[in-house]
């Protein structure tokens, strides 16, 4: 059942966070649904601009509609990840997405408000909810490059004003994370003090943590042992999700970790079975491993085991 992120946030706020997982293909979609069913968790499927153009934007929609039939128990939102204004308007018009992220965080404050407000107005007119972003994460995004050293954490005072002026439904905040497999220089970590200040000014308002992959060291070691070269890869401590959730983080975005599972499975498979060439053989292993990974993440986020309760609320 497709619901809005707003409905999921109402069930989870302050207690646990909902996992928001990026998908690009069939195997990820199957692994994601299975993992969420195994752990009895509601979830968010997110599709980036890059994912929409990987094959054709209609392909992932088709996969998700099919998964909704194959897994009738599933409760999830379909979300555009890091949209620009044009992508947001396209998704709003499509009627398929229940939630859309406008990312104008690379723009000056006033311009970010202006763009976000236009998208909010168009979305709300159709019952679609909006995530916006204020502050800049480190690392590389699709259309924004920000040096980690210059990453701008979200200003709590500005966050309150931004939400009031735009009418957005949730806010992605920069609290020290970055996208990709190489996070945190030196001893840096999550800036909980920023979250505390934002929550004080926006009590009850759902916050979103991007760049939340934990980049498991065992995964990195296995990839490197199977011919990969990911030196110094590092991520978020997954044991910190629970504290972030009590401070208002209600959506946690994870993409890179899934790519690491994919890379490990395929590197090891072709190393161990050099004579094989049927794509379904490693594909089956990946779906099972990805489902296991998702179930584990949902445990860490606290969303595991809450599916029935969420279903009654939506
Ligand atoms: O924030 C970025 C997400 O990980 C999506 O990545 O733009 O390469 O699909 P992508
Ligand atoms: P990771 O690169 O840490 O998985 O972050 C994903 C993300 O923020 C998607 O919007
Ligand atoms: Zn992101």
Coordinates of C-alpha atoms and ligand atoms in Angstrom, one line a residue:
X1 CA 0.0 0.0 0.0
X2 CA 1.4 3.4 -1.0
X3 CA 1.1 6.1 1.6
X4 CA 2.7 9.5 2.1
X5 CA 5.8 10.1 4.1
X6 CA 3.8 12.4 6.3
X7 CA 1.6 9.5 7.4
X8 CA 4.7 7.4 8.2
X9 CA 6.3 10.3 10.1
X10 CA 3.1 10.8 12.2
X11 CA 3.5 7.2 13.4
X12 CA 7.2 7.3 14.0
X13 CA 8.1 10.8 15.2
X14 CA 10.3 10.8 18.3
X15 CA 10.2 7.0 18.7
X16 CA 12.1 5.6 15.7
X17 CA 13.1 6.5 12.2
X18 CA 11.8 5.2 8.8
X19 CA 14.5 3.8 6.4
X20 CA 14.5 5.6 3.0
X21 CA 16.3 3.3 0.5
X22 CA 17.3 4.2 -3.0
X23 CA 16.4 1.7 -5.8
X24 CA 17.7 1.5 -9.4
X25 CA 16.7 -2.0 -10.5
X26 CA 14.7 -5.2 -10.1
X27 CA 17.0 -7.0 -7.7
X28 CA 17.2 -4.0 -5.3
X29 CA 13.4 -3.7 -5.4
X30 CA 12.8 -7.4 -4.5
X31 CA 15.5 -7.3 -1.8
X32 CA 14.0 -4.2 -0.3
X33 CA 10.4 -5.5 -0.1
X34 CA 11.6 -8.8 1.2
X35 CA 13.8 -7.2 3.9
X36 CA 11.0 -5.0 5.0
X37 CA 8.5 -7.9 5.2
X38 CA 11.0 -10.0 7.1
X39 CA 11.5 -7.2 9.6
X40 CA 7.8 -6.1 9.6
X41 CA 8.7 -2.4 8.9
X42 CA 7.1 0.4 6.9
X43 CA 9.6 2.1 4.6
X44 CA 10.3 4.7 1.9
X45 CA 11.4 3.8 -1.6
X46 CA 13.4 6.7 -3.1
X47 CA 14.2 7.3 -6.7
X48 CA 16.9 9.8 -7.6
X49 CA 17.1 11.8 -10.9
X50 CA 19.9 9.4 -11.9
X51 CA 17.7 6.4 -11.2
X52 CA 14.9 7.8 -13.2
X53 CA 17.1 8.2 -16.3
X54 CA 19.1 5.0 -15.7
X55 CA 16.6 3.2 -18.0
X56 CA 13.4 5.1 -18.4
X57 CA 11.4 6.8 -15.6
X58 CA 8.4 4.5 -16.2
X59 CA 10.5 1.4 -15.6
X60 CA 11.0 1.9 -11.9
X61 CA 7.3 2.9 -11.5
X62 CA 6.3 -0.3 -13.1
X63 CA 8.6 -2.3 -10.8
X64 CA 7.1 -0.6 -7.7
X65 CA 3.5 -1.2 -8.9
X66 CA 4.3 -4.8 -9.4
X67 CA 6.0 -5.1 -6.0
X68 CA 2.9 -3.6 -4.4
X69 CA 0.9 -6.5 -5.8
X70 CA 3.5 -9.2 -5.0
X71 CA 3.8 -7.9 -1.4
X72 CA 0.2 -6.8 -0.5
X73 CA 1.2 -6.4 3.2
X74 CA 3.8 -3.8 2.5
X75 CA 3.2 -0.2 3.6
X76 CA 5.5 2.3 1.9
X77 CA 5.9 5.8 0.4
X78 CA 7.3 6.5 -3.0
X79 CA 9.7 9.5 -2.9
X80 CA 11.7 11.5 -5.4
X81 CA 15.2 12.0 -3.9
X82 CA 17.1 15.3 -4.5
X83 CA 14.9 16.7 -7.2
X84 CA 15.4 20.0 -8.9
X85 CA 12.3 22.0 -9.7
X86 CA 11.7 20.4 -13.1
X87 CA 12.0 16.9 -11.8
X88 CA 9.7 17.7 -8.8
X89 CA 7.0 19.1 -11.1
X90 CA 7.2 16.1 -13.4
X91 CA 6.8 13.7 -10.4
X92 CA 4.0 15.8 -9.0
X93 CA 2.2 15.7 -12.3
X94 CA 2.7 12.0 -12.7
X95 CA 0.4 11.2 -9.8
X96 CA 2.6 8.2 -8.8
X97 CA 4.9 9.7 -6.2
X98 CA 3.5 10.3 -2.7
X99 CA 6.4 12.5 -1.7
X100 CA 8.9 14.6 -3.4
X101 CA 12.2 16.2 -2.3
X102 CA 13.1 19.7 -3.7
X103 CA 16.8 20.2 -3.1
X104 CA 17.6 23.9 -3.7
X105 CA 20.1 23.8 -0.8
X106 CA 22.9 25.0 -3.2
X107 CA 21.0 28.3 -3.7
X108 CA 21.2 31.3 -1.4
X109 CA 18.6 31.2 1.5
X110 CA 16.0 33.5 -0.2
X111 CA 16.2 31.7 -3.5
X112 CA 16.0 28.3 -1.8
X113 CA 12.8 29.5 -0.1
X114 CA 11.4 30.9 -3.4
X115 CA 11.9 27.6 -5.3
X116 CA 10.8 25.4 -2.4
X117 CA 7.6 27.4 -1.9
X118 CA 6.7 27.0 -5.6
X119 CA 7.1 23.3 -5.4
X120 CA 5.3 23.0 -2.1
X121 CA 2.3 24.9 -3.5
X122 CA 2.1 22.6 -6.6
X123 CA 2.5 19.5 -4.5
X124 CA 0.0 20.4 -1.7
X125 CA -2.6 21.1 -4.3
X126 CA -2.4 17.4 -5.2
X127 CA -2.0 15.9 -1.7
X128 CA 1.7 15.3 -2.2
X129 CA 4.1 16.0 0.6
X130 CA 7.4 17.8 0.3
X131 CA 10.9 17.4 1.8
X132 CA 13.2 20.4 1.5
X133 CA 16.8 20.9 2.4
X134 CA 18.7 23.6 4.2
X135 CA 22.4 23.6 4.8
X136 CA 24.9 21.6 2.7
X137 CA 26.2 18.1 3.2
X138 CA 29.8 17.3 2.4
X139 CA 30.6 15.0 -0.5
X140 CA 29.2 14.7 -3.9
X141 CA 25.5 15.0 -4.9
X142 CA 24.2 14.7 -8.4
X143 CA 24.2 18.4 -9.2
X144 CA 26.1 19.9 -6.3
X145 CA 29.7 19.5 -5.4
X146 CA 30.6 20.6 -1.9
X147 CA 34.0 20.1 -0.3
X148 CA 33.6 18.4 3.0
X149 CA 35.7 21.0 4.7
X150 CA 33.3 23.7 3.5
X151 CA 30.1 21.8 4.3
X152 CA 27.6 24.1 5.9
X153 CA 25.7 22.7 8.8
X154 CA 22.1 23.8 9.1
X155 CA 21.5 27.0 11.1
X156 CA 18.7 26.2 13.6
X157 CA 17.3 29.7 13.5
X158 CA 17.1 29.7 9.8
X159 CA 15.5 26.3 9.8
X160 CA 12.5 27.6 11.7
X161 CA 12.1 30.5 9.4
X162 CA 12.6 28.3 6.3
X163 CA 9.8 25.9 7.4
X164 CA 7.4 28.7 8.2
X165 CA 8.0 30.5 4.9
X166 CA 8.0 27.5 2.6
X167 CA 5.3 25.3 4.3
X168 CA 7.5 22.2 3.6
X169 CA 6.5 19.0 5.4
X170 CA 9.9 17.7 6.5
X171 CA 13.4 19.2 6.4
X172 CA 16.8 17.6 5.4
X173 CA 19.4 19.0 7.7
X174 CA 23.2 19.0 7.4
X175 CA 24.5 17.7 10.7
X176 CA 27.9 16.4 9.6
X177 CA 27.2 13.5 7.2
X178 CA 28.0 13.4 3.5
X179 CA 26.9 11.2 0.7
X180 CA 29.0 8.2 -0.5
X181 CA 31.5 5.8 1.0
X182 CA 34.0 8.3 2.4
X183 CA 32.5 10.3 5.3
X184 CA 33.9 12.2 8.2
X185 CA 37.5 13.5 8.1
X186 CA 39.5 12.9 11.3
X187 CA 37.4 12.5 14.4
X188 CA 34.3 14.2 13.1
X189 CA 30.9 12.6 13.7
X190 CA 27.2 13.6 13.9
X191 CA 26.5 17.0 15.3
X192 CA 23.8 16.2 17.8
X193 CA 24.1 19.7 19.3
X194 CA 22.7 21.0 16.0
X195 CA 19.8 18.6 16.1
X196 CA 19.0 19.5 19.7
X197 CA 18.7 23.2 18.7
X198 CA 16.6 22.5 15.6
X199 CA 14.2 20.3 17.6
X200 CA 13.8 23.1 20.2
X201 CA 12.7 25.5 17.5
X202 CA 10.7 23.0 15.5
X203 CA 9.2 20.6 18.0
X204 CA 7.3 17.7 16.4
X205 CA 8.6 18.6 12.9
X206 CA 10.1 15.6 11.0
X207 CA 13.8 16.0 10.2
X208 CA 15.7 14.0 7.6
X209 CA 19.2 12.7 7.7
X210 CA 20.9 12.2 4.4
X211 CA 24.2 10.5 3.9
X212 CA 23.4 7.9 6.5
X213 CA 25.2 4.8 5.2
X214 CA 27.3 3.1 7.8
X215 CA 29.8 1.7 5.3
X216 CA 30.4 -1.5 7.3
X217 CA 34.1 -2.2 7.6
X218 CA 33.5 -6.0 7.1
X219 CA 31.8 -5.2 3.8
X220 CA 34.7 -2.9 2.7
X221 CA 37.3 -5.6 3.7
X222 CA 35.5 -8.3 1.7
X223 CA 35.2 -6.0 -1.4
X224 CA 38.9 -5.2 -1.2
X225 CA 39.8 -8.9 -0.7
X226 CA 37.9 -9.7 -3.8
X227 CA 39.8 -7.2 -6.0
X228 CA 38.2 -3.9 -5.0
X229 CA 40.0 -0.8 -4.0
X230 CA 38.0 1.2 -1.4
X231 CA 40.8 2.5 0.9
X232 CA 39.7 4.6 3.9
X233 CA 35.9 4.1 3.3
X234 CA 34.0 5.1 6.4
X235 CA 30.4 5.8 7.4
X236 CA 27.9 6.8 10.1
X237 CA 27.8 4.8 13.4
X238 CA 24.4 2.9 13.1
X239 CA 24.1 2.8 16.9
X240 CA 23.5 6.5 16.8
X241 CA 20.3 6.3 14.8
X242 CA 18.2 5.7 17.9
X243 CA 19.4 8.9 19.6
X244 CA 18.9 10.9 16.4
X245 CA 15.3 9.6 16.2
X246 CA 14.5 10.9 19.7
X247 CA 15.8 14.3 18.5
X248 CA 13.3 14.4 15.5
X249 CA 15.1 12.5 12.8
X250 CA 12.3 10.5 11.3
X251 CA 13.7 9.6 7.9
X252 CA 17.2 8.2 7.4
X253 CA 18.5 8.0 3.8
X254 CA 20.6 5.0 2.8
X255 CA 21.9 4.2 -0.7
X256 CA 25.7 3.6 -0.6
X257 CA 25.5 0.6 1.8
X258 CA 23.2 -1.1 -0.7
X259 CA 25.8 -0.5 -3.5
X260 CA 28.4 -2.0 -1.2
X261 CA 26.3 -5.2 -0.7
X262 CA 25.9 -5.4 -4.5
X263 CA 29.7 -4.9 -5.2
X264 CA 30.7 -7.5 -2.5
X265 CA 28.3 -10.1 -3.8
X266 CA 29.2 -9.7 -7.4
X267 CA 33.0 -9.4 -6.9
X268 CA 33.1 -12.5 -4.7
X269 CA 30.8 -14.5 -7.0
X270 CA 32.9 -13.9 -10.1
X271 CA 36.1 -14.5 -8.2
X272 CA 34.8 -17.8 -6.8
X273 CA 33.0 -19.0 -10.0
X274 CA 35.0 -17.7 -12.9
X275 CA 33.3 -20.2 -15.3
X276 CA 29.7 -18.8 -14.6
X277 CA 27.9 -16.2 -16.7
X278 CA 24.2 -16.4 -15.8
X279 CA 23.3 -13.1 -14.3
X280 CA 20.5 -14.7 -12.2
X281 CA 23.1 -16.7 -10.1
X282 CA 24.7 -13.6 -8.4
X283 CA 21.3 -11.8 -8.7
X284 CA 19.7 -14.4 -6.4
X285 CA 22.5 -14.1 -3.9
X286 CA 22.2 -10.3 -4.0
X287 CA 18.5 -10.3 -3.4
X288 CA 18.9 -12.5 -0.3
X289 CA 21.8 -10.5 1.0
X290 CA 20.2 -7.2 0.4
X291 CA 17.0 -8.4 2.2
X292 CA 19.2 -9.4 5.2
X293 CA 20.9 -6.0 5.1
X294 CA 17.6 -4.1 5.0
X295 CA 16.1 -6.1 7.9
X296 CA 19.2 -5.4 10.0
X297 CA 19.0 -1.6 9.2
X298 CA 15.3 -1.5 10.1
X299 CA 16.3 -3.1 13.5
X300 CA 18.8 -0.3 14.0
X301 CA 16.4 2.4 13.0
X302 CA 13.8 1.0 15.3
X303 CA 11.1 0.7 12.5
X304 CA 11.2 -3.2 12.6
X305 CA 8.2 -4.8 14.2
X306 CA 6.0 -1.7 13.8
X307 CA 4.3 -2.6 10.6
X308 CA 0.9 -3.6 11.9
X309 CA 0.7 -0.5 14.2
X310 CA 1.5 1.7 11.2
X311 CA -1.1 0.0 9.0
X312 CA -3.8 0.8 11.6
X313 CA -2.8 4.5 11.7
X314 CA -2.6 5.2 7.9
Ligands
LIG1 O1 22.0 11.4 -2.6 C1 22.3 10.7 -3.6 C2 21.8 9.3 -3.7 O2 22.7 8.4 -3.1 C3 21.4 9.0 -5.1 O3 22.6 8.8 -5.9 O4 22.2 10.3 -7.7 O5 23.9 8.5 -7.9 O6 21.4 8.0 -7.9 P1 22.5 8.9 -7.5
LIG2 P1 24.5 7.5 1.5 O1 25.4 7.9 0.4 O2 25.2 7.7 2.8 O3 23.9 6.2 1.3 O4 23.3 8.6 1.5 C1 22.2 8.5 0.6 C2 21.3 9.7 0.5 O5 21.4 10.6 1.3 C3 20.3 9.7 -0.5 O6 19.6 10.9 -0.6
LIG3 ZN1 20.8 12.5 0.0

